[in-house]
């Protein structure tokens, strides 16, 4: 009887741990995350929105520095990306693929890597690799904190 009880407890623990992994992996689908970009030096107004769908994601970024367009360091950026495909999510790491054509017209896959907080309410994207043509923009948007909506 003790063996049967021990086996039943062990089996329950295995089933519970597997179902927990599934819940974590599925928990990022159909969610929306926003980041206030005005907290970064060089940006007066801006927002980034990352919406995970059941089959990919949508990303939109708007950033503006309120200076004259001809002045050095002027920023007026708007990006919108829609990607159909797999998002690699194994808590706490999220790898988001981004496709971009190189100078020869070949498609190159970049990955934006993020980390989800323990409570699942925030995600920090370390770098938007491949998104910007200007390396100063890539440097500007590092460690962007998104809040789950």
GROMACS .gro file of C-alpha atoms in nm:
model
  149
    1UNK     CA    1   0.000   0.000   0.000
    2UNK     CA    2   0.287   0.238   0.082
    3UNK     CA    3   0.443   0.170  -0.260
    4UNK     CA    4   0.118   0.252  -0.439
    5UNK     CA    5   0.078   0.573  -0.238
    6UNK     CA    6   0.441   0.671  -0.305
    7UNK     CA    7   0.400   0.606  -0.678
    8UNK     CA    8   0.073   0.803  -0.686
    9UNK     CA    9   0.234   1.102  -0.512
   10UNK     CA   10   0.536   1.091  -0.746
   11UNK     CA   11   0.312   1.065  -1.052
   12UNK     CA   12   0.100   1.358  -0.932
   13UNK     CA   13   0.411   1.569  -0.883
   14UNK     CA   14   0.532   1.492  -1.236
   15UNK     CA   15   0.194   1.574  -1.389
   16UNK     CA   16   0.174   1.899  -1.190
   17UNK     CA   17   0.523   2.008  -1.296
   18UNK     CA   18   0.449   1.936  -1.663
   19UNK     CA   19   0.122   2.126  -1.653
   20UNK     CA   20   0.297   2.421  -1.486
   21UNK     CA   21   0.548   2.440  -1.773
   22UNK     CA   22   0.266   2.441  -2.025
   23UNK     CA   23   0.088   2.723  -1.841
   24UNK     CA   24   0.405   2.933  -1.832
   25UNK     CA   25   0.477   2.880  -2.202
   26UNK     CA   26   0.118   2.953  -2.303
   27UNK     CA   27   0.093   3.252  -2.071
   28UNK     CA   28   0.274   3.487  -2.310
   29UNK     CA   29   0.035   3.427  -2.601
   30UNK     CA   30  -0.237   3.687  -2.658
   31UNK     CA   31  -0.077   3.940  -2.423
   32UNK     CA   32   0.008   4.307  -2.474
   33UNK     CA   33   0.313   4.481  -2.327
   34UNK     CA   34   0.395   4.855  -2.333
   35UNK     CA   35   0.707   5.055  -2.253
   36UNK     CA   36   0.727   5.429  -2.189
   37UNK     CA   37   1.027   5.547  -2.391
   38UNK     CA   38   1.024   5.903  -2.255
   39UNK     CA   39   1.227   5.780  -1.956
   40UNK     CA   40   1.533   5.735  -2.181
   41UNK     CA   41   1.782   6.016  -2.241
   42UNK     CA   42   1.733   6.173  -2.581
   43UNK     CA   43   1.361   6.090  -2.605
   44UNK     CA   44   1.090   6.341  -2.513
   45UNK     CA   45   0.786   6.129  -2.602
   46UNK     CA   46   0.754   5.772  -2.712
   47UNK     CA   47   0.609   5.432  -2.655
   48UNK     CA   48   0.681   5.076  -2.761
   49UNK     CA   49   0.401   4.820  -2.780
   50UNK     CA   50   0.464   4.448  -2.814
   51UNK     CA   51   0.158   4.227  -2.869
   52UNK     CA   52   0.207   3.852  -2.873
   53UNK     CA   53  -0.053   3.670  -3.081
   54UNK     CA   54  -0.134   3.304  -3.107
   55UNK     CA   55   0.094   3.274  -3.412
   56UNK     CA   56   0.358   3.550  -3.376
   57UNK     CA   57   0.373   3.910  -3.261
   58UNK     CA   58   0.318   4.274  -3.355
   59UNK     CA   59   0.563   4.545  -3.250
   60UNK     CA   60   0.521   4.920  -3.277
   61UNK     CA   61   0.763   5.187  -3.164
   62UNK     CA   62   0.723   5.563  -3.177
   63UNK     CA   63   0.988   5.797  -3.039
   64UNK     CA   64   1.031   6.169  -3.073
   65UNK     CA   65   1.272   6.432  -2.952
   66UNK     CA   66   1.113   6.773  -2.973
   67UNK     CA   67   1.383   6.959  -3.162
   68UNK     CA   68   1.407   7.099  -3.510
   69UNK     CA   69   1.458   6.827  -3.773
   70UNK     CA   70   1.783   6.985  -3.893
   71UNK     CA   71   1.940   6.990  -3.545
   72UNK     CA   72   2.193   6.720  -3.449
   73UNK     CA   73   2.045   6.430  -3.259
   74UNK     CA   74   1.691   6.484  -3.388
   75UNK     CA   75   1.481   6.174  -3.341
   76UNK     CA   76   1.146   6.113  -3.505
   77UNK     CA   77   1.110   5.740  -3.539
   78UNK     CA   78   0.817   5.514  -3.606
   79UNK     CA   79   0.851   5.141  -3.660
   80UNK     CA   80   0.588   4.879  -3.704
   81UNK     CA   81   0.669   4.510  -3.739
   82UNK     CA   82   0.440   4.211  -3.774
   83UNK     CA   83   0.594   3.866  -3.752
   84UNK     CA   84   0.423   3.533  -3.806
   85UNK     CA   85   0.622   3.252  -3.654
   86UNK     CA   86   0.751   3.106  -3.331
   87UNK     CA   87   0.838   3.307  -3.026
   88UNK     CA   88   1.089   3.116  -2.814
   89UNK     CA   89   0.973   3.141  -2.455
   90UNK     CA   90   1.112   2.939  -2.172
   91UNK     CA   91   1.054   3.129  -1.851
   92UNK     CA   92   1.215   3.370  -1.776
   93UNK     CA   93   1.379   3.410  -2.122
   94UNK     CA   94   1.192   3.528  -2.432
   95UNK     CA   95   1.362   3.525  -2.774
   96UNK     CA   96   1.172   3.723  -3.034
   97UNK     CA   97   1.279   3.673  -3.399
   98UNK     CA   98   1.306   3.974  -3.626
   99UNK     CA   99   1.365   3.936  -4.002
  100UNK     CA  100   1.551   4.202  -4.198
  101UNK     CA  101   1.711   4.211  -4.542
  102UNK     CA  102   2.086   4.269  -4.556
  103UNK     CA  103   2.267   4.474  -4.820
  104UNK     CA  104   2.253   4.181  -5.065
  105UNK     CA  105   1.877   4.131  -5.028
  106UNK     CA  106   1.916   3.816  -4.816
  107UNK     CA  107   1.685   3.780  -4.518
  108UNK     CA  108   1.870   3.775  -4.185
  109UNK     CA  109   1.711   3.668  -3.857
  110UNK     CA  110   1.793   3.872  -3.549
  111UNK     CA  111   1.669   3.789  -3.202
  112UNK     CA  112   1.555   4.035  -2.941
  113UNK     CA  113   1.618   3.874  -2.605
  114UNK     CA  114   1.405   3.960  -2.306
  115UNK     CA  115   1.367   3.851  -1.948
  116UNK     CA  116   1.028   3.821  -1.779
  117UNK     CA  117   1.005   3.919  -1.412
  118UNK     CA  118   0.923   3.663  -1.146
  119UNK     CA  119   0.567   3.794  -1.110
  120UNK     CA  120   0.515   3.793  -1.490
  121UNK     CA  121   0.421   4.162  -1.499
  122UNK     CA  122   0.735   4.306  -1.655
  123UNK     CA  123   0.970   4.210  -1.934
  124UNK     CA  124   1.305   4.372  -2.009
  125UNK     CA  125   1.435   4.357  -2.367
  126UNK     CA  126   1.812   4.390  -2.359
  127UNK     CA  127   1.857   4.515  -2.715
  128UNK     CA  128   1.656   4.553  -3.035
  129UNK     CA  129   1.925   4.395  -3.249
  130UNK     CA  130   1.877   4.456  -3.622
  131UNK     CA  131   1.586   4.699  -3.585
  132UNK     CA  132   1.768   5.028  -3.643
  133UNK     CA  133   1.999   5.132  -3.926
  134UNK     CA  134   2.167   5.385  -3.697
  135UNK     CA  135   2.385   5.226  -3.427
  136UNK     CA  136   2.323   5.523  -3.194
  137UNK     CA  137   1.952   5.430  -3.193
  138UNK     CA  138   2.042   5.071  -3.102
  139UNK     CA  139   2.254   5.203  -2.815
  140UNK     CA  140   1.974   5.431  -2.699
  141UNK     CA  141   1.715   5.156  -2.665
  142UNK     CA  142   1.887   4.912  -2.431
  143UNK     CA  143   1.719   4.742  -2.135
  144UNK     CA  144   1.371   4.861  -2.232
  145UNK     CA  145   1.119   4.771  -1.960
  146UNK     CA  146   0.775   4.659  -2.082
  147UNK     CA  147   0.476   4.630  -1.852
  148UNK     CA  148   0.210   4.369  -1.914
  149UNK     CA  149  -0.130   4.524  -1.984
   0.00000   0.00000   0.00000
